[in-house]
Amino acid sequence: MAERLIVIGGDAAGMAAASQARRRRGRDDLEIVAFERGHFTSYSACGIPYWISGLVNDREQLVARDPATHRKQFDIDVRLRHEVVGIDLDRREVTAVDLDGGGEVREPFDTLMYATGAVPIMPDWARTEAGGVYGVQTLDDGSALREWLEADPQPRRAVVVGGGYIGVEMAEALVLRGLAVTLVERGEQPMSTVDPDMARLVTEAMRGLGVDIRTGVAVTGLTERDGRVTGVLTDGGPIPADVVVLGLGVRPNTELADAAGLPLGPTGGIRVDRRMRVTGVPGVWAAGDCVETLHRVSGMPVHVPLGTHANKQGRIAGINIGGGYATFAGVIGTAVTKVCDLEVGRTGLREREARDAGFEFVSVIAESTSRAGYYPGSRPMTVKLIAERPSGRLLGAQIVGWSEAAKRIDTLAVALWNKMTVDDMTALDLGYAPPYAPVWDPVLVAARKAVDALAR
Amino acid sequence: MAERLIVIGGDAAGMAAASQARRRRGRDDLEIVAFERGHFTSYSACGIPYWISGLVNDREQLVARDPATHRKQFDIDVRLRHEVVGIDLDRREVTAVDLDGGGEVREPFDTLMYATGAVPIMPDWARTEAGGVYGVQTLDDGSALREWLEADPQPRRAVVVGGGYIGVEMAEALVLRGLAVTLVERGEQPMSTVDPDMARLVTEAMRGLGVDIRTGVAVTGLTERDGRVTGVLTDGGPIPADVVVLGLGVRPNTELADAAGLPLGPTGGIRVDRRMRVTGVPGVWAAGDCVETLHRVSGMPVHVPLGTHANKQGRIAGINIGGGYATFAGVIGTAVTKVCDLEVGRTGLREREARDAGFEFVSVIAESTSRAGYYPGSRPMTVKLIAERPSGRLLGAQIVGWSEAAKRIDTLAVALWNKMTVDDMTALDLGYAPPYAPVWDPVLVAARKAVDALAR
């Protein structure tokens, strides 16, 4: 008789695991059932802001692989709108509720793949029955928001609470839709994933786009009328709004895991080993936004909810479930984003993280250009490097620029991954031609500057 | 009394060396004299095609640092239009001719910096007194060509001989100026710096631009009338032309070095050690397009004339001349170019080079896109990887794509520099966001494909 794999969560991590397991084990060997509480499988949550803005027209474009494909091509029994509400590790079964029909089913498993993703951080003040308040984590969330934006009366004023990636991207999306947007950020600046000196450029760009940015302001409540949100209350006064978007970050979705006794780590994510096995729980695997992972620079566990990690981890879990061998090597905190035409990239540790991890370091900022200065379209590019003192080992890097900037962080990410020193980096043989770089690439300019700083 | 440094050649390598030496040694300690046979110092030869095309308007924009700056800011006695015609190592002096005045001077040196660059390869058939035939190596060459293009009668038909970087870039430049351009390439395809399967895309792009590409055709002579070129003769028949541009590559400019007894290596370039000292000749240094250098992958000496290496090597020579310590780490063959909107990047060894170096390898080609498929402006991108068998070590990589493609080669260049295997590369934490990459970055897709190929 075939063994049975149950997958909880039908997005990137879960379905990558399921399809990889299937590639290695046929249906006679492994039966696969996947429960997904939403309407979609394997979609790009990162694409939601662009669908909200209208840059992407069709919601279906965000779906990489629909349930029908999973069923037909991979022989996976995908059950949409089924929410798993209980895991019994002793009896090896899960309980799921049909969110449309209302019925409850119990399904046994031999192997369990836990991939429930993350949930938006929702402060008490945000819990309301009133319409117009949205987290943006799932495609269903995005659909609800878009419906609200298109319904009568059409919202004209938006407040985005929180200036992380999602907050910043959603602010831009709402501006592009024609709304007047206020972004409220409790900290000193939006985009705290880079250091304040780099984030400043993001703030300027967003202001240039017309976003009203209020920093150092905390939201304390909502105002409502007739079942609709009418604004937010803050410690700096009320701000009217027809729609409120929460961009306060996400946390691992682990309620179910916790109840079942799966181990959670200090970040709140599920603890897994290198093969994506839940630590100490035989036959149970986890991957994606619900787990914590190793930061290769700090050596500490981190929670980094990002589609690219979810896909990699899911694939690795699936290879192992399928009888192969693969390990997840950890992350170094690489991330890129686009704010209007401004491109932002980071990798490794930012200053505060480096300090928290106990490193001594120097940091330098180098101004350069995307292309040879004389070549048309050459734009400013700022590269920041953080290097351990005295070793010179690269600990972190950030890039902000106006064109062809963000993905250059990959060059620095690979250098950092390989534990290069900034001195070694000055020797790197990087591509040079006037349409692409000055004769001293911005990365090399920054590395030289870091070497000088270390020598002082 | 101050020591005396004589620099032969006032472009990137020579002047980088001079200014670095000056930073470390004041004028009372080191007198610096630089001879340059042309009219310019420290200019971007790589920018010449863009000045010819008109993309760059002003020749002066290509000059990074003019003689006046070198004189005032760095106290360097720059003598333009002075060609060094002899080096006497025993008497420690050089002989230079004033190309305008005609006089000859002898100048003693304690230290000599040889940085004469490269000269275009000029077959016998190209040696002519007739006007309209140009190599494009120096800014003076570029000026002569541009004058010819602007003079009466204005040339309408161009033949570019040779399809390397300069040939391809010049063909595009001449098309942009409105000329009818024929590119004659003796080999199978232009752009032989990448493998034929990748070069095919370049050929297609150039044909799309309207360039008449004749491959497998060798030029055998010129036709002339009234002191002007009227066409080229080939083994496939004559081709009329009002201007002929030579893009047959360059060779190290070493006549003077050879006559003085400086050692030349198998590539024809001057042999230098890691500090850019001419091997076995005390007090004499060399850098830039006139030297040969170590290829870090093949372990063989190579001649790679490129401004970025010339600048790095010149800087290193200068640091050492100045009493510091620095070494040049060698190259890995990274290069990028732009052909119309097509972007081409390469690093490491291409297939033929890998074979010649004695490697066993697999190669894979992966098709992907520059951005998430659903994000506007997503364009095809082709990544080729060459990996040693069975170790999996990356030996070479090539990228061709329509936007944001070329500089991604840097990611692969840093991976290759660090001797990563393709298996290790599948774990890399690269930047992901829909405007910049699919959730599986093209580099990761290619690495996975290479891992599969190695397992077969």
Short mmCIF file of N, CA and C in Angstrom, two decimals, chain A residues 316-389:
data_model
loop_
_atom_site.label_atom_id
_atom_site.label_comp_id
_atom_site.label_asym_id
_atom_site.label_seq_id
_atom_site.Cartn_x
_atom_site.Cartn_y
_atom_site.Cartn_z
N ILE A 316 13.67 21.35 -1.17
CA ILE A 316 14.59 20.50 -0.41
C ILE A 316 13.83 19.50 0.45
N ALA A 317 12.77 19.96 1.10
CA ALA A 317 11.93 19.03 1.87
C ALA A 317 11.41 17.93 0.96
N GLY A 318 10.94 18.30 -0.22
CA GLY A 318 10.36 17.34 -1.16
C GLY A 318 11.38 16.32 -1.64
N ILE A 319 12.59 16.78 -1.90
CA ILE A 319 13.65 15.86 -2.33
C ILE A 319 13.89 14.83 -1.23
N ASN A 320 13.95 15.30 0.02
CA ASN A 320 14.19 14.40 1.14
C ASN A 320 13.01 13.45 1.37
N ILE A 321 11.80 13.99 1.29
CA ILE A 321 10.61 13.14 1.45
C ILE A 321 10.60 12.09 0.34
N GLY A 322 11.09 12.50 -0.82
CA GLY A 322 11.12 11.59 -1.96
C GLY A 322 12.25 10.56 -1.87
N GLY A 323 13.04 10.62 -0.81
CA GLY A 323 14.11 9.63 -0.65
C GLY A 323 15.48 10.12 -1.09
N GLY A 324 15.54 11.36 -1.52
CA GLY A 324 16.84 11.92 -1.94
C GLY A 324 17.54 12.58 -0.76
N TYR A 325 18.56 13.32 -1.06
CA TYR A 325 19.30 14.02 -0.01
C TYR A 325 19.55 15.45 -0.46
N ALA A 326 19.09 16.39 0.33
CA ALA A 326 19.36 17.79 0.06
C ALA A 326 19.28 18.55 1.36
N THR A 327 20.05 19.62 1.47
CA THR A 327 20.03 20.43 2.69
C THR A 327 19.87 21.90 2.31
N PHE A 328 19.30 22.64 3.24
CA PHE A 328 19.16 24.08 3.05
C PHE A 328 20.33 24.76 3.76
N ALA A 329 21.02 25.61 3.04
CA ALA A 329 22.29 26.15 3.53
C ALA A 329 22.12 27.38 4.41
N GLY A 330 20.89 27.86 4.58
CA GLY A 330 20.69 29.07 5.36
C GLY A 330 20.61 30.29 4.46
N VAL A 331 20.45 31.45 5.09
CA VAL A 331 20.25 32.68 4.33
C VAL A 331 21.30 33.71 4.76
N ILE A 332 21.44 34.73 3.93
CA ILE A 332 22.32 35.83 4.33
C ILE A 332 21.58 37.16 4.28
N GLY A 333 20.25 37.08 4.17
CA GLY A 333 19.47 38.31 4.30
C GLY A 333 19.46 39.18 3.06
N THR A 334 19.58 38.55 1.89
CA THR A 334 19.52 39.33 0.66
C THR A 334 18.08 39.71 0.35
N ALA A 335 17.87 40.96 0.00
CA ALA A 335 16.53 41.40 -0.38
C ALA A 335 16.64 42.60 -1.30
N VAL A 336 15.72 42.70 -2.21
CA VAL A 336 15.69 43.84 -3.14
C VAL A 336 14.27 44.38 -3.20
N THR A 337 14.15 45.66 -3.46
CA THR A 337 12.82 46.22 -3.68
C THR A 337 12.91 47.44 -4.56
N LYS A 338 11.73 47.83 -5.03
CA LYS A 338 11.64 48.94 -5.97
C LYS A 338 10.66 49.93 -5.36
N VAL A 339 11.07 51.17 -5.25
CA VAL A 339 10.19 52.21 -4.74
C VAL A 339 10.18 53.30 -5.79
N CYS A 340 9.10 53.44 -6.50
CA CYS A 340 9.06 54.30 -7.68
C CYS A 340 10.20 53.83 -8.57
N ASP A 341 11.06 54.73 -9.00
CA ASP A 341 12.16 54.28 -9.83
C ASP A 341 13.41 53.98 -9.02
N LEU A 342 13.29 54.12 -7.72
CA LEU A 342 14.45 53.88 -6.87
C LEU A 342 14.58 52.38 -6.59
N GLU A 343 15.81 51.91 -6.71
CA GLU A 343 16.06 50.49 -6.48
C GLU A 343 16.87 50.34 -5.20
N VAL A 344 16.47 49.37 -4.40
CA VAL A 344 17.11 49.17 -3.11
C VAL A 344 17.49 47.69 -2.96
N GLY A 345 18.71 47.45 -2.58
CA GLY A 345 19.14 46.07 -2.34
C GLY A 345 19.94 45.99 -1.05
N ARG A 346 19.87 44.87 -0.39
CA ARG A 346 20.67 44.66 0.82
C ARG A 346 21.05 43.19 0.91
N THR A 347 22.13 42.93 1.59
CA THR A 347 22.52 41.55 1.90
C THR A 347 23.34 41.56 3.18
N GLY A 348 23.38 40.42 3.84
CA GLY A 348 24.15 40.33 5.08
C GLY A 348 23.49 41.08 6.22
N LEU A 349 24.32 41.67 7.06
CA LEU A 349 23.82 42.37 8.23
C LEU A 349 23.86 43.87 8.02
N ARG A 350 22.84 44.58 8.49
CA ARG A 350 22.95 46.03 8.53
C ARG A 350 23.65 46.39 9.85
N GLU A 351 23.94 47.68 10.03
CA GLU A 351 24.79 48.05 11.17
C GLU A 351 24.26 47.53 12.49
N ARG A 352 22.98 47.75 12.72
CA ARG A 352 22.44 47.35 14.02
C ARG A 352 22.53 45.84 14.21
N GLU A 353 22.25 45.12 13.15
CA GLU A 353 22.33 43.66 13.23
C GLU A 353 23.77 43.19 13.50
N ALA A 354 24.72 43.86 12.85
CA ALA A 354 26.12 43.49 13.04
C ALA A 354 26.53 43.73 14.49
N ARG A 355 26.06 44.86 15.03
CA ARG A 355 26.37 45.20 16.42
C ARG A 355 25.73 44.17 17.35
N ASP A 356 24.44 43.87 17.09
CA ASP A 356 23.74 42.89 17.93
C ASP A 356 24.42 41.52 17.89
N ALA A 357 25.01 41.20 16.77
CA ALA A 357 25.66 39.88 16.64
C ALA A 357 27.04 39.90 17.29
N GLY A 358 27.49 41.09 17.72
CA GLY A 358 28.75 41.17 18.44
C GLY A 358 29.96 41.47 17.58
N PHE A 359 29.73 41.84 16.33
CA PHE A 359 30.86 42.14 15.45
C PHE A 359 31.40 43.55 15.70
N GLU A 360 32.71 43.71 15.56
CA GLU A 360 33.30 45.03 15.39
C GLU A 360 33.43 45.26 13.90
N PHE A 361 33.19 46.48 13.47
CA PHE A 361 33.19 46.68 12.01
C PHE A 361 33.46 48.13 11.64
N VAL A 362 33.80 48.32 10.38
CA VAL A 362 33.79 49.67 9.80
C VAL A 362 32.67 49.67 8.77
N SER A 363 32.12 50.85 8.50
CA SER A 363 31.19 50.93 7.38
C SER A 363 31.52 52.15 6.55
N VAL A 364 31.38 51.99 5.25
CA VAL A 364 31.68 53.08 4.32
C VAL A 364 30.55 53.21 3.32
N ILE A 365 30.39 54.42 2.84
CA ILE A 365 29.41 54.69 1.78
C ILE A 365 30.16 55.27 0.60
N ALA A 366 29.98 54.68 -0.57
CA ALA A 366 30.65 55.16 -1.78
C ALA A 366 29.61 55.61 -2.80
N GLU A 367 29.82 56.81 -3.31
CA GLU A 367 28.93 57.33 -4.35
C GLU A 367 29.56 57.01 -5.70
N SER A 368 28.77 56.48 -6.61
CA SER A 368 29.28 56.18 -7.93
C SER A 368 28.13 56.33 -8.93
N THR A 369 28.28 55.73 -10.10
CA THR A 369 27.22 55.82 -11.11
C THR A 369 26.98 54.44 -11.72
N SER A 370 25.80 54.30 -12.29
CA SER A 370 25.41 53.01 -12.86
C SER A 370 26.17 52.69 -14.14
N ARG A 371 26.56 53.72 -14.87
CA ARG A 371 27.26 53.54 -16.15
C ARG A 371 28.45 54.49 -16.16
N ALA A 372 29.28 54.39 -17.22
CA ALA A 372 30.34 55.37 -17.36
C ALA A 372 29.70 56.75 -17.32
N GLY A 373 30.33 57.69 -16.65
CA GLY A 373 29.74 59.01 -16.45
C GLY A 373 29.28 59.66 -17.74
N TYR A 374 30.01 59.41 -18.83
CA TYR A 374 29.68 60.07 -20.10
C TYR A 374 28.60 59.33 -20.88
N TYR A 375 28.25 58.12 -20.45
CA TYR A 375 27.29 57.33 -21.22
C TYR A 375 25.87 57.76 -20.88
N PRO A 376 25.01 57.99 -21.88
CA PRO A 376 23.65 58.46 -21.60
C PRO A 376 22.92 57.53 -20.61
N GLY A 377 22.17 58.13 -19.72
CA GLY A 377 21.40 57.33 -18.76
C GLY A 377 22.18 56.94 -17.52
N SER A 378 23.40 57.42 -17.39
CA SER A 378 24.18 57.13 -16.18
C SER A 378 23.50 57.80 -14.99
N ARG A 379 23.27 57.04 -13.93
CA ARG A 379 22.55 57.58 -12.76
C ARG A 379 23.34 57.32 -11.49
N PRO A 380 23.09 58.13 -10.48
CA PRO A 380 23.83 57.93 -9.23
C PRO A 380 23.53 56.57 -8.60
N MET A 381 24.53 56.03 -7.96
CA MET A 381 24.37 54.77 -7.23
C MET A 381 25.19 54.85 -5.95
N THR A 382 24.57 54.48 -4.85
CA THR A 382 25.23 54.54 -3.55
C THR A 382 25.41 53.13 -3.03
N VAL A 383 26.65 52.80 -2.69
CA VAL A 383 26.94 51.46 -2.18
C VAL A 383 27.50 51.60 -0.77
N LYS A 384 26.91 50.87 0.15
CA LYS A 384 27.40 50.86 1.52
C LYS A 384 27.95 49.47 1.84
N LEU A 385 29.12 49.43 2.44
CA LEU A 385 29.70 48.15 2.85
C LEU A 385 29.99 48.18 4.34
N ILE A 386 29.76 47.05 4.97
CA ILE A 386 30.08 46.88 6.38
C ILE A 386 31.06 45.72 6.46
N ALA A 387 32.25 46.00 7.00
CA ALA A 387 33.31 44.99 7.01
C ALA A 387 33.83 44.80 8.42
N GLU A 388 34.05 43.54 8.78
CA GLU A 388 34.54 43.23 10.11
C GLU A 388 35.92 43.84 10.31
N ARG A 389 36.15 44.35 11.52
CA ARG A 389 37.46 44.87 11.87
C ARG A 389 38.09 43.93 12.89
#
